[in-house]
Each structure stands twice: as structure tokens, then as C-alpha cells.
Short mmCIF file of C-alpha atoms in Angstrom, two decimals:
data_model
loop_
_atom_site.label_atom_id
_atom_site.label_comp_id
_atom_site.label_asym_id
_atom_site.label_seq_id
_atom_site.Cartn_x
_atom_site.Cartn_y
_atom_site.Cartn_z
CA MET A 1 14.42 58.59 143.03
CA ILE A 2 14.39 60.96 140.36
CA ARG A 3 17.93 62.27 139.44
CA PRO A 4 18.97 65.55 138.03
CA LEU A 5 19.92 64.03 134.71
CA GLU A 6 16.37 62.69 134.31
CA ILE A 7 14.83 65.96 135.17
CA ALA A 8 17.15 67.49 132.55
CA ALA A 9 16.08 65.05 130.15
CA LEU A 10 12.18 65.63 130.69
CA ALA A 11 12.92 69.43 130.67
CA SER A 12 14.64 69.26 127.62
CA ILE A 13 12.15 66.98 125.73
CA ILE A 14 9.38 69.45 126.86
CA THR A 15 11.36 72.40 125.32
CA ALA A 16 12.24 70.77 122.21
CA LEU A 17 8.40 69.91 121.87
CA VAL A 18 7.68 73.56 122.31
CA PHE A 19 10.22 74.74 119.74
CA GLY A 20 9.37 72.01 117.35
CA PHE A 21 5.54 73.07 117.41
CA LEU A 22 6.52 76.82 117.22
CA ALA A 23 8.87 76.36 114.38
CA PRO A 24 7.75 77.50 110.95
CA THR A 25 5.62 74.78 108.89
CA ASP A 26 7.47 73.72 105.75
CA VAL A 27 6.08 75.30 102.67
CA VAL A 28 6.16 72.04 100.60
CA GLN A 29 5.55 69.13 103.14
CA GLY A 30 3.51 71.11 105.67
CA THR A 31 2.91 70.00 109.13
CA VAL A 32 4.11 66.35 108.44
CA GLN A 33 7.62 67.83 108.03
CA LYS A 34 7.60 68.00 111.74
CA ILE A 35 8.18 64.16 111.93
CA MET A 36 11.81 65.26 111.38
CA TYR A 37 12.09 66.42 114.97
CA VAL A 38 11.69 62.79 116.12
CA HIS A 39 12.99 61.01 113.08
CA VAL A 40 16.47 62.65 112.77
CA PRO A 41 17.48 62.60 116.46
CA SER A 42 16.34 58.85 116.65
CA ALA A 43 18.60 57.93 113.64
CA TRP A 44 21.48 60.13 115.34
CA LEU A 45 20.89 58.31 118.66
CA ALA A 46 21.08 55.02 117.06
CA TYR A 47 24.53 55.79 115.63
CA LEU A 48 25.65 57.23 118.98
CA ALA A 49 24.33 54.12 120.84
CA PHE A 50 26.01 51.63 118.63
CA MET A 51 29.29 53.71 118.75
CA VAL A 52 29.10 53.46 122.52
CA THR A 53 28.48 49.68 122.03
CA LEU A 54 31.77 49.45 120.18
CA VAL A 55 33.67 51.52 122.68
CA GLY A 56 32.28 49.20 125.57
CA SER A 57 33.22 46.11 123.60
CA VAL A 58 36.68 47.33 122.93
CA GLY A 59 37.01 48.42 126.61
CA TYR A 60 35.78 44.96 127.84
CA LEU A 61 38.41 43.13 125.56
CA ALA A 62 41.24 45.37 126.73
CA THR A 63 40.49 45.40 130.26
CA LYS A 64 38.09 42.28 131.05
CA ASN A 65 36.16 44.56 133.27
CA LEU A 66 32.53 43.75 133.19
CA ALA A 67 31.37 47.34 133.49
CA TRP A 68 32.46 47.94 129.91
CA ASP A 69 30.30 44.92 128.76
CA ARG A 70 27.27 46.42 130.77
CA ARG A 71 27.82 49.81 128.97
CA ALA A 72 27.96 47.90 125.73
CA GLY A 73 24.93 45.94 126.26
CA ALA A 74 22.74 48.67 127.62
CA SER A 75 23.67 51.01 124.89
CA ALA A 76 22.76 48.41 122.19
CA GLU A 77 19.34 48.00 123.65
CA LEU A 78 18.72 51.69 123.50
CA GLY A 79 20.27 51.84 119.88
CA VAL A 80 17.82 49.11 118.95
CA LEU A 81 14.97 51.14 120.49
CA PHE A 82 16.13 54.49 118.62
CA THR A 83 16.55 52.38 115.33
CA GLY A 84 13.09 51.18 115.54
CA LEU A 85 11.85 54.63 116.30
CA ALA A 86 13.64 56.04 113.39
CA LEU A 87 12.30 53.24 111.06
CA VAL A 88 8.80 53.82 112.29
CA SER A 89 8.96 57.50 112.21
CA GLY A 90 10.36 57.49 108.80
CA SER A 91 7.81 55.10 107.22
CA MET A 92 5.10 57.48 108.62
CA TRP A 93 6.96 60.29 107.04
CA GLY A 94 7.39 58.22 103.91
CA LYS A 95 3.68 57.42 103.65
CA THR A 96 2.67 60.96 103.45
CA THR A 97 5.38 62.19 101.36
CA TRP A 98 6.20 59.36 98.94
CA GLY A 99 2.94 57.72 99.22
CA VAL A 100 4.09 54.19 100.62
CA TRP A 101 5.08 52.87 103.87
CA TRP A 102 8.03 51.07 102.86
CA THR A 103 10.10 51.57 99.61
CA TRP A 104 13.42 49.70 98.53
CA ASP A 105 15.68 52.63 99.08
CA ALA A 106 19.13 51.83 100.12
CA ARG A 107 19.09 54.06 103.37
CA LEU A 108 15.93 52.38 104.52
CA VAL A 109 17.01 48.74 103.55
CA LEU A 110 20.37 49.22 105.31
CA THR A 111 18.83 50.95 108.38
CA ALA A 112 16.79 47.71 108.67
CA ALA A 113 19.56 45.52 108.21
CA MET A 114 21.49 47.50 111.01
CA PHE A 115 18.43 46.94 113.23
CA PHE A 116 18.60 43.18 112.69
CA VAL A 117 22.33 43.18 113.32
CA TYR A 118 21.98 44.54 116.80
CA LEU A 119 18.82 42.48 117.39
CA GLY A 120 21.28 39.49 116.69
CA TYR A 121 23.67 41.00 119.25
CA LEU A 122 20.81 41.28 121.94
CA ALA A 123 19.79 37.74 120.96
CA LEU A 124 23.53 36.65 121.68
CA ARG A 125 23.51 38.31 124.98
CA ARG A 126 20.36 36.74 126.06
CA ALA A 127 21.63 33.03 124.94
CA ILE A 128 24.29 33.15 127.61
CA ASP A 129 23.61 33.25 131.37
CA ASP A 130 27.06 33.77 132.68
CA PRO A 131 28.22 37.26 132.51
CA VAL A 132 31.96 36.42 132.12
CA ARG A 133 31.44 33.80 129.38
CA ARG A 134 28.99 36.12 127.56
CA ALA A 135 31.03 39.22 127.67
CA ALA A 136 33.92 38.26 125.34
CA ARG A 137 31.57 36.75 122.50
CA VAL A 138 29.20 39.85 122.45
CA ALA A 139 32.16 42.09 122.48
CA VAL A 140 33.55 40.60 119.53
CA PHE A 141 30.20 40.82 117.57
CA GLY A 142 29.85 44.38 118.89
CA ILE A 143 33.02 45.34 117.24
CA LEU A 144 32.08 43.59 113.92
CA ALA A 145 28.64 44.84 113.68
CA VAL A 146 29.88 48.58 113.68
CA VAL A 147 30.73 48.04 110.01
CA GLN A 148 26.96 48.69 109.39
CA ILE A 149 27.34 52.32 110.51
CA PRO A 150 29.28 53.83 107.65
CA LEU A 151 27.31 51.74 105.26
CA VAL A 152 23.98 53.21 106.35
CA HIS A 153 25.36 56.76 106.74
CA PHE A 154 26.64 56.82 103.22
CA SER A 155 24.17 54.95 101.60
CA VAL A 156 22.37 58.17 100.48
CA THR A 157 25.72 59.30 98.65
CA TRP A 158 26.29 55.90 97.05
CA TRP A 159 23.05 55.03 95.78
CA ARG A 160 20.61 57.64 94.30
CA GLY A 161 17.49 56.77 96.11
CA LEU A 162 14.18 58.38 97.49
CA HIS A 163 15.96 59.36 100.86
CA GLN A 164 17.21 62.83 100.74
CA PRO A 165 20.93 63.23 101.13
CA PRO A 166 22.56 64.84 104.34
CA THR A 167 21.16 68.40 104.87
CA VAL A 168 22.74 69.28 108.03
CA ILE A 169 26.17 67.98 108.26
CA ARG A 170 27.61 68.94 104.80
CA PRO A 171 30.91 70.25 103.43
CA ASP A 172 28.93 73.55 102.41
CA GLY A 173 27.07 73.91 105.62
CA PRO A 174 23.47 73.05 106.53
CA GLN A 175 20.98 73.53 103.98
CA MET A 176 17.99 74.36 106.37
CA ASP A 177 16.35 77.56 107.50
CA SER A 178 17.77 78.73 110.92
CA PRO A 179 14.49 78.29 112.80
CA LEU A 180 14.07 74.84 111.69
CA LEU A 181 17.53 74.18 112.38
CA PHE A 182 17.30 75.44 115.53
CA ALA A 183 14.42 73.19 116.73
CA LEU A 184 16.10 70.26 115.19
CA LEU A 185 19.34 70.82 117.32
CA LEU A 186 17.26 71.28 120.49
CA SER A 187 15.50 67.99 119.52
CA VAL A 188 19.02 66.33 119.28
CA VAL A 189 20.18 67.53 122.48
CA ALA A 190 16.89 66.44 124.07
CA PHE A 191 17.03 62.86 122.65
CA THR A 192 20.64 62.60 123.68
CA THR A 193 19.86 63.62 127.21
CA VAL A 194 17.06 61.07 127.40
CA TYR A 195 19.53 58.50 125.97
CA ALA A 196 22.14 59.40 128.74
CA ALA A 197 19.40 59.18 131.51
CA LEU A 198 18.15 55.85 130.14
CA LEU A 199 21.66 54.30 129.73
CA ARG A 200 22.49 55.16 133.29
CA ARG A 201 19.40 53.36 134.70
CA ARG A 202 20.05 50.39 132.24
CA ILE A 203 23.50 49.92 133.47
CA GLU A 204 22.47 49.83 136.93
CA LEU A 205 19.91 47.27 136.14
CA ALA A 206 22.59 45.31 134.17
CA GLU A 207 24.74 45.32 137.43
CA LEU A 208 21.80 43.92 139.42
CA GLU A 209 21.06 41.28 136.63
CA ASP A 210 24.79 40.14 136.65
CA LEU A 211 24.71 39.84 140.52
CA LEU A 212 21.62 37.78 140.19
CA ALA A 213 23.11 35.60 137.48
CA ALA A 214 26.42 35.06 139.40
CA ALA A 215 24.25 34.16 142.60
CA ARG A 216 22.42 31.58 140.59
CA LEU A 217 25.39 30.09 139.21
CA ARG A 218 26.97 29.89 142.51
CA ALA A 219 23.80 28.03 143.76
CA ASP A 220 23.83 24.20 144.30
CA VAL A 221 22.36 22.69 141.15
CA VAL A 222 22.92 19.07 142.18
CA ALA A 223 19.93 17.00 141.30
CA GLY A 224 17.41 16.90 144.24
CA ALA A 225 18.76 19.73 145.90
CA ALA A 226 15.56 21.49 145.90
CA VAL A 227 14.13 18.56 148.16
CA THR A 228 14.82 19.39 151.84
CA ALA A 229 13.79 17.63 154.96
CA PRO A 230 10.40 18.72 156.63
CA PRO A 231 10.80 20.59 159.79
CA ARG A 232 10.35 18.77 162.92
CA LEU A 233 7.05 19.72 164.50
CA GLY A 234 7.40 21.54 167.98
CA GLY A 235 11.15 21.71 167.84
CA THR A 236 13.98 23.29 165.88
CA PRO A 237 14.61 21.96 162.45
CA MET B 1 54.80 23.94 114.96
CA SER B 2 54.37 27.34 113.43
CA VAL B 3 50.88 29.02 113.15
CA LEU B 4 50.90 28.56 109.42
CA GLY B 5 51.71 24.85 109.88
CA GLN B 6 49.01 24.48 112.42
CA ILE B 7 46.52 26.10 109.89
CA LEU B 8 47.56 23.65 107.10
CA VAL B 9 47.15 20.65 109.34
CA LEU B 10 43.64 21.79 110.56
CA LEU B 11 42.60 22.81 107.05
CA LYS B 12 43.71 19.36 105.54
CA ALA B 13 41.87 17.67 108.37
CA ASP B 14 38.70 19.77 107.73
CA LEU B 15 38.65 19.19 104.11
CA ARG B 16 39.38 15.43 104.51
CA ALA B 17 36.34 15.13 106.84
CA GLU B 18 34.14 16.98 104.06
CA ARG B 19 35.44 14.82 101.30
CA ARG B 20 34.43 11.80 103.48
CA ALA B 21 31.02 13.35 104.60
CA ALA B 22 30.34 15.14 101.23
CA GLU B 23 27.93 17.38 103.09
CA VAL B 24 28.55 20.38 100.83
CA THR B 25 28.73 18.32 97.35
CA MET B 26 26.03 16.12 97.87
CA ILE B 27 23.53 18.13 100.23
CA ILE B 28 23.98 21.80 100.05
CA VAL B 29 24.79 22.03 96.43
CA PRO B 30 21.66 20.12 95.31
CA PHE B 31 19.73 21.99 98.08
CA GLY B 32 20.91 25.35 96.32
CA ALA B 33 20.18 24.13 92.76
CA VAL B 34 16.76 23.17 93.87
CA ALA B 35 16.14 26.70 95.30
CA LEU B 36 17.30 28.13 91.83
CA LEU B 37 14.85 25.83 90.21
CA VAL B 38 11.73 26.53 92.57
CA ILE B 39 12.11 30.39 92.37
CA PRO B 40 10.65 30.76 88.81
CA MET B 41 7.65 28.56 89.89
CA ALA B 42 6.87 31.43 92.41
CA LEU B 43 7.86 34.39 90.05
CA GLY B 44 6.36 32.93 86.94
CA ALA B 45 8.09 31.74 83.76
CA ASP B 46 8.92 35.18 82.15
CA THR B 47 12.19 34.33 80.79
CA VAL B 48 13.26 37.91 80.02
CA LEU B 49 12.46 38.87 83.79
CA LEU B 50 14.24 35.86 85.13
CA SER B 51 17.42 36.62 83.14
CA ARG B 52 17.36 40.01 84.51
CA LEU B 53 16.80 38.76 87.86
CA ALA B 54 19.42 36.04 87.59
CA PRO B 55 22.53 37.68 89.18
CA GLY B 56 20.56 39.05 92.19
CA LEU B 57 18.94 35.68 92.92
CA TYR B 58 22.31 33.81 92.40
CA TRP B 59 23.75 36.05 95.13
CA VAL B 60 20.77 35.67 97.51
CA VAL B 61 21.22 31.75 97.13
CA LEU B 62 24.95 32.09 97.51
CA LEU B 63 24.37 33.98 100.92
CA LEU B 64 21.74 31.85 102.34
CA PHE B 65 22.79 28.48 101.13
CA GLY B 66 26.39 29.42 101.80
CA LEU B 67 25.52 29.80 105.51
CA SER B 68 24.75 26.01 105.44
CA VAL B 69 28.46 25.51 104.10
CA THR B 70 29.89 27.68 106.93
CA GLN B 71 27.76 26.29 109.85
CA ARG B 72 28.39 22.71 108.96
CA GLN B 73 29.93 20.28 111.64
CA THR B 74 33.75 20.73 110.92
CA ALA B 75 36.67 18.69 112.23
CA THR B 76 37.19 21.16 114.88
CA THR B 77 33.84 22.41 115.93
CA ALA B 78 32.89 19.33 118.22
CA PRO B 79 33.42 20.33 121.79
CA ALA B 80 35.69 17.33 122.46
CA HIS B 81 37.82 18.20 119.47
CA GLY B 82 38.19 21.80 120.58
CA GLU B 83 39.44 20.73 124.04
CA SER B 84 41.90 18.35 122.56
CA LEU B 85 43.17 21.21 120.45
CA ARG B 86 43.37 23.56 123.21
CA LEU B 87 45.33 21.03 125.35
CA LEU B 88 47.61 20.52 122.43
CA GLY B 89 48.47 24.11 122.47
CA VAL B 90 47.03 24.92 119.06
CA ASP B 91 46.91 28.59 118.34
CA PRO B 92 43.23 30.03 118.45
CA ALA B 93 43.92 32.25 115.67
CA ALA B 94 45.16 29.06 113.52
CA ARG B 95 41.77 27.33 114.25
CA PHE B 96 39.99 30.45 112.91
CA GLY B 97 42.43 30.72 109.93
CA ALA B 98 41.87 26.96 109.02
CA ALA B 99 37.96 27.32 109.50
CA ALA B 100 37.93 30.34 107.59
CA MET B 101 40.14 29.03 104.75
CA ALA B 102 38.07 25.56 104.67
CA ASN B 103 34.83 27.79 104.26
CA THR B 104 36.33 29.83 101.68
CA ALA B 105 37.43 27.06 99.51
CA LEU B 106 34.03 25.10 99.90
CA LEU B 107 31.99 28.31 99.32
CA LEU B 108 34.16 28.84 96.19
CA VAL B 109 33.06 25.23 94.81
CA PHE B 110 29.63 26.13 95.92
CA ALA B 111 29.59 29.57 94.14
CA VAL B 112 31.02 28.08 90.77
CA ILE B 113 28.75 25.30 90.69
CA MET B 114 25.71 27.65 91.75
CA GLY B 115 26.74 29.99 89.09
CA SER B 116 26.82 27.22 86.41
CA VAL B 117 23.26 26.33 87.39
CA ALA B 118 22.07 29.73 87.37
CA VAL B 119 23.38 30.42 83.75
CA PHE B 120 21.97 27.07 82.57
CA LEU B 121 18.44 27.81 84.19
CA TYR B 122 18.20 31.58 83.83
CA ASP B 123 20.53 32.57 80.76
CA PRO B 124 21.60 35.90 82.15
CA GLN B 125 23.31 38.47 80.10
CA LEU B 126 27.21 38.31 81.07
CA ALA B 127 30.01 40.46 80.40
CA HIS B 128 33.46 40.91 81.56
CA VAL B 129 33.30 37.58 83.17
CA ALA B 130 37.01 37.61 83.81
CA TRP B 131 36.51 39.68 86.83
CA LEU B 132 34.68 36.74 88.35
CA VAL B 133 38.15 35.22 88.86
CA LEU B 134 38.75 38.07 91.46
CA LEU B 135 35.17 38.64 92.57
CA LEU B 136 34.12 35.30 93.71
CA PRO B 137 37.19 34.43 95.72
CA LEU B 138 36.89 37.59 97.46
CA ALA B 139 33.18 37.22 98.23
CA ALA B 140 33.76 33.55 99.29
CA ALA B 141 36.50 34.70 101.72
CA GLY B 142 34.28 37.37 103.19
CA LEU B 143 31.44 34.74 103.63
CA GLY B 144 33.63 32.17 104.89
CA MET B 145 35.22 34.45 107.49
CA ILE B 146 32.01 35.75 108.78
CA GLY B 147 30.59 32.14 109.02
CA ALA B 148 33.64 31.02 110.81
CA LEU B 149 33.40 33.90 113.20
CA THR B 150 29.66 33.68 113.84
CA ALA B 151 30.14 29.81 114.32
CA SER B 152 32.64 30.23 117.18
CA LEU B 153 30.29 33.07 118.75
CA ALA B 154 27.45 30.69 118.72
CA ALA B 155 29.56 27.61 119.52
CA GLY B 156 28.13 25.38 122.42
CA LEU B 157 25.03 27.35 122.83
CA GLY B 158 21.54 25.63 122.84
CA SER B 159 20.20 28.00 120.29
CA ARG B 160 23.30 27.86 117.85
CA THR B 161 21.59 26.45 114.77
CA SER B 162 19.14 29.42 114.88
CA LEU B 163 21.44 32.03 116.45
CA ALA B 164 24.21 31.68 113.96
CA PRO B 165 22.26 32.62 110.84
CA LEU B 166 20.80 35.57 112.56
CA LEU B 167 24.21 36.79 113.25
CA ALA B 168 25.68 36.09 109.96
CA VAL B 169 23.19 37.17 107.58
CA PRO B 170 22.70 40.89 108.26
CA LEU B 171 26.64 40.96 108.77
CA SER B 172 26.97 39.55 105.27
CA ILE B 173 24.93 42.27 103.65
CA PRO B 174 27.99 44.21 102.44
CA VAL B 175 29.32 41.14 100.78
CA LEU B 176 25.95 40.65 99.14
CA LEU B 177 25.69 44.39 98.05
CA ALA B 178 29.26 44.44 96.65
CA GLY B 179 28.99 41.06 94.89
CA ALA B 180 25.55 41.98 93.25
CA GLN B 181 26.51 45.63 92.43
CA THR B 182 29.85 44.45 90.79
CA MET B 183 28.03 42.04 88.65
CA GLU B 184 25.55 44.64 87.58
CA GLY B 185 28.48 47.06 86.81
CA MET B 186 30.14 44.14 84.81
CA ARG B 187 26.91 43.89 82.81
CA GLN B 188 26.53 47.52 82.23
CA GLY B 189 30.39 48.37 81.57
CA THR B 190 30.26 50.75 84.40
CA GLY B 191 32.74 51.18 87.27
CA ILE B 192 33.20 48.27 89.67
CA LEU B 193 36.29 49.31 91.42
CA ARG B 194 34.60 50.83 94.61
CA TRP B 195 32.54 47.66 94.94
CA MET B 196 35.73 45.53 94.85
CA LEU B 197 37.29 47.82 97.27
CA LEU B 198 34.29 47.58 99.57
CA LEU B 199 34.56 43.70 99.60
CA GLY B 200 38.36 43.75 100.07
CA LEU B 201 37.88 46.26 102.99
CA VAL B 202 35.29 43.81 104.60
CA ASP B 203 37.35 40.74 104.12
CA VAL B 204 40.35 42.67 105.80
CA LEU B 205 38.24 44.02 108.60
CA VAL B 206 36.61 40.52 109.45
CA ALA B 207 40.05 38.99 109.29
CA ILE B 208 41.57 41.32 111.70
CA VAL B 209 38.74 40.84 114.01
CA GLY B 210 38.65 36.99 113.51
CA VAL B 211 42.48 36.87 114.38
CA LEU B 212 42.40 39.08 117.42
CA SER B 213 39.31 37.68 118.86
CA ALA B 214 40.33 34.16 118.58
CA ARG B 215 41.87 33.93 121.80
CA PRO B 216 39.27 35.74 123.93
CA LEU B 217 36.57 33.64 122.21
CA GLU B 218 38.47 30.46 123.15
CA ASP B 219 38.85 31.65 126.72
CA ALA B 220 35.06 32.45 126.91
CA ALA B 221 34.27 28.94 125.56
CA ALA B 222 36.46 27.16 128.15
#
């Protein structure tokens, strides 16, 4: 069943697409600049998703409620997805503007490192079946992993590289023309709505996965338990 | 016994076990030295280039081979030993502290030996080397604590040997960056304070997470 949040996500994506195409083309970069409407929201969503993972991790350790762990895990998956999207869209943008798919720029390298940190987080989740035994371990890692976020964010300030410094969130205000900024903000809203819709679905799926895992753990696993007596013919077993 | 007393007892046991097994000194150190020897065979014997690359190569070897130091079998990582310590009422934070301190001490030894090998093989330009007295212990502590923490996260899992490095290496990137940038700053005579501060900040953060998470991790492993 489609929910109002999912309808809102679809509507906001369509609106953002329309405004993205209608926004003026950049004088220097041309049409390729429109990758910004995917790249920037993806990077923002990666930060948001990993911060939600942090909150979920702290929440689990404080309350021992598995609902927090499910939120953390679901958000980390989406964070990895959006980080991957930011890397791929950034690479496509870089090829047309810098002439290379990849360069050893601090922002790029540290974003890739963040991607692998959270892949590690997901690998740790997959390595443990029991939700209760898993939750504490991944919560600790989820807290520790967040150190990557300020590193990635401030990398463009700490190192001079090809990646441009912040243009929207700056002390002296955004350095972008209003129509472009409006289209960008619409994209950010749209991506955030999609994230919220996906997060909700993923949390529900995680609840079902935990129930299944708990049922499996409760099941009799004694050797030979799978072998049962054949039913008697013509009578009740 | 106080927590500090427990840490000292466990630390002694860990270092004694390492002295008997000599895993770090007789296996990991030669392995790291071989890596430093092999790298020029892939890059080419351009001594000027190798001299320039030496600090970076040194930090990469320290990070990757240092993992072998932190993920070695210690006196307290075997499941039976862990159970015994739990039954004896040893504070989980003391176990983390002892593992982190043993890792730090052994990594420091490893770092000094690898540094000597790198200087011998690559002849890098060094300046303001007195700062190494502060830099190396800070970096060793960071790598040691991250190693202890990731080892306890992956303890008892079937994929432990492959999972622990995946968890530890990306998390160690701030240490690698701070270490390499500090060395570059020492060479060029530019500011190194912010990198030392970053290193110190990472150390403090990992120490806090390690101590606070020790009990939940022990409960999860039970």
C-alpha cells in the first residue's frame, strides 16, 4: 500500500526535476552543472543518514530498545546508498569539468573513506545473526564512525584541492544565483523526503528480519532434528 | 583490586605473552621491513623520488602492518580467558585499557624500528625530529585504541580476521593523515599544531568510546 509520505516523495522528486531543468544553465559549465541537483542533495543526505545512525546508536546503548538499532541500521544503509550516489555523480561531474573520473582531492578521498567506514558497519551487522548480540557492537561502531563526517565536511577548508569550498552554507551567505539556489533547495527537500520514505519502509523490513532471526534462534537446532518419522499410511501420524 | 591495578596486571600478562611468543618482533617487524624493501621494486629505483615518498610510505606501512600488531592473539582475547576474567569480576574498561596500552607499547616499538628501516633504505629529508617524541606515541595510542576496539567488536565472529581490518583501516585514516601531514610540516617547517591537535582529539574520542562501550560490548559477547 502506498503511503502519503511516499506520494509526497514522488511529487517532490517530480517538482525538483522540473525546476532543475527549468533553472538557468550555468554560463561556464553549461548543462553539466545540473548534476549539482543530484550530487549536492546526495552528499547532504549521506551526512543526515549517518547522523541518524549516530542518534540510533546512542539511543540503543542508552535504552537497550532494538527499535533504535533498527533505525540506525536502516539509516546507515541509505547513507551508504547516498554516499555512493554522491561519489558516482561527482565522478561524472569531475570528468566533464576536471577531465578525470577520479583525482586525489581531499574531499573525494575522504568521502570514499567514509563510504568504506559505513560499508564496514554494514558488514559487521551482517556478520551477527542475533539482533540483541548484534545491536551493542554495531552501536559502538556507529558512534565511532561519525568522526568521518567533520573530516569530510571540513576537508575543502583544510586542504586546497580541486573540489570547490562550500557555496551555500557560508558565513557571508550563499554564493549562488537565486534561481539555481531555489532549484537546489527543492532537490534537497525532495531527496530528504525520499530518504524519509525509504527509511520508514526499511525499518519495517528490519522489524520483520529481527522477528525471523529470533524465530530461527528459538528453533530446535539439535543435530538430526530435521529428520522426522514418515507419516503412517491410512491413519493419523 | 582497583581498575588501575587490573590494567597493570593484564598489561603485564599481555606483554609477557608477547615476549614469549615474539609475534611482533620476530614476525610482524620483518614483514613490515620486507614491505619497505619491496615497494621500490614496484616504483623503480629513483632515489630522489623514493626519498620524497618515504614519510608517506612509512605511515602506510605503519597503518597496515600495525593492524597485525593490534589484531594478534593476546592474553585476554581467547574466549576461555575472557570468560575467566568476566567471572573474576575484572572491569571491562580495564580489559580495554590494558589491550590498548599493550597495543600502544608494541606499536611504538614497531614504529621506531620501521622508522629506522625507512631512514636506512630511503634516506628521507628529516627536520625537527624532536617532534617525533610526541608524534609517534600519539599515533601509536590512536592506532592501538582503534585496534583494541575493533578487535573487541569482531571478537568471536567467524569473519573476524577479515572484518576487523575492514573496520579498523578506514577509522584509522585521521591518524594516518595527521601523522603524514605532521611529518610533512616538520620537513617544510610549516605549522604542525593543528595536526597534532587532530591526533590528540582522535585519541581522546576513541578512548572515551572505548571505555564507555567496554561493558555493553562484554554483555553482547556473553
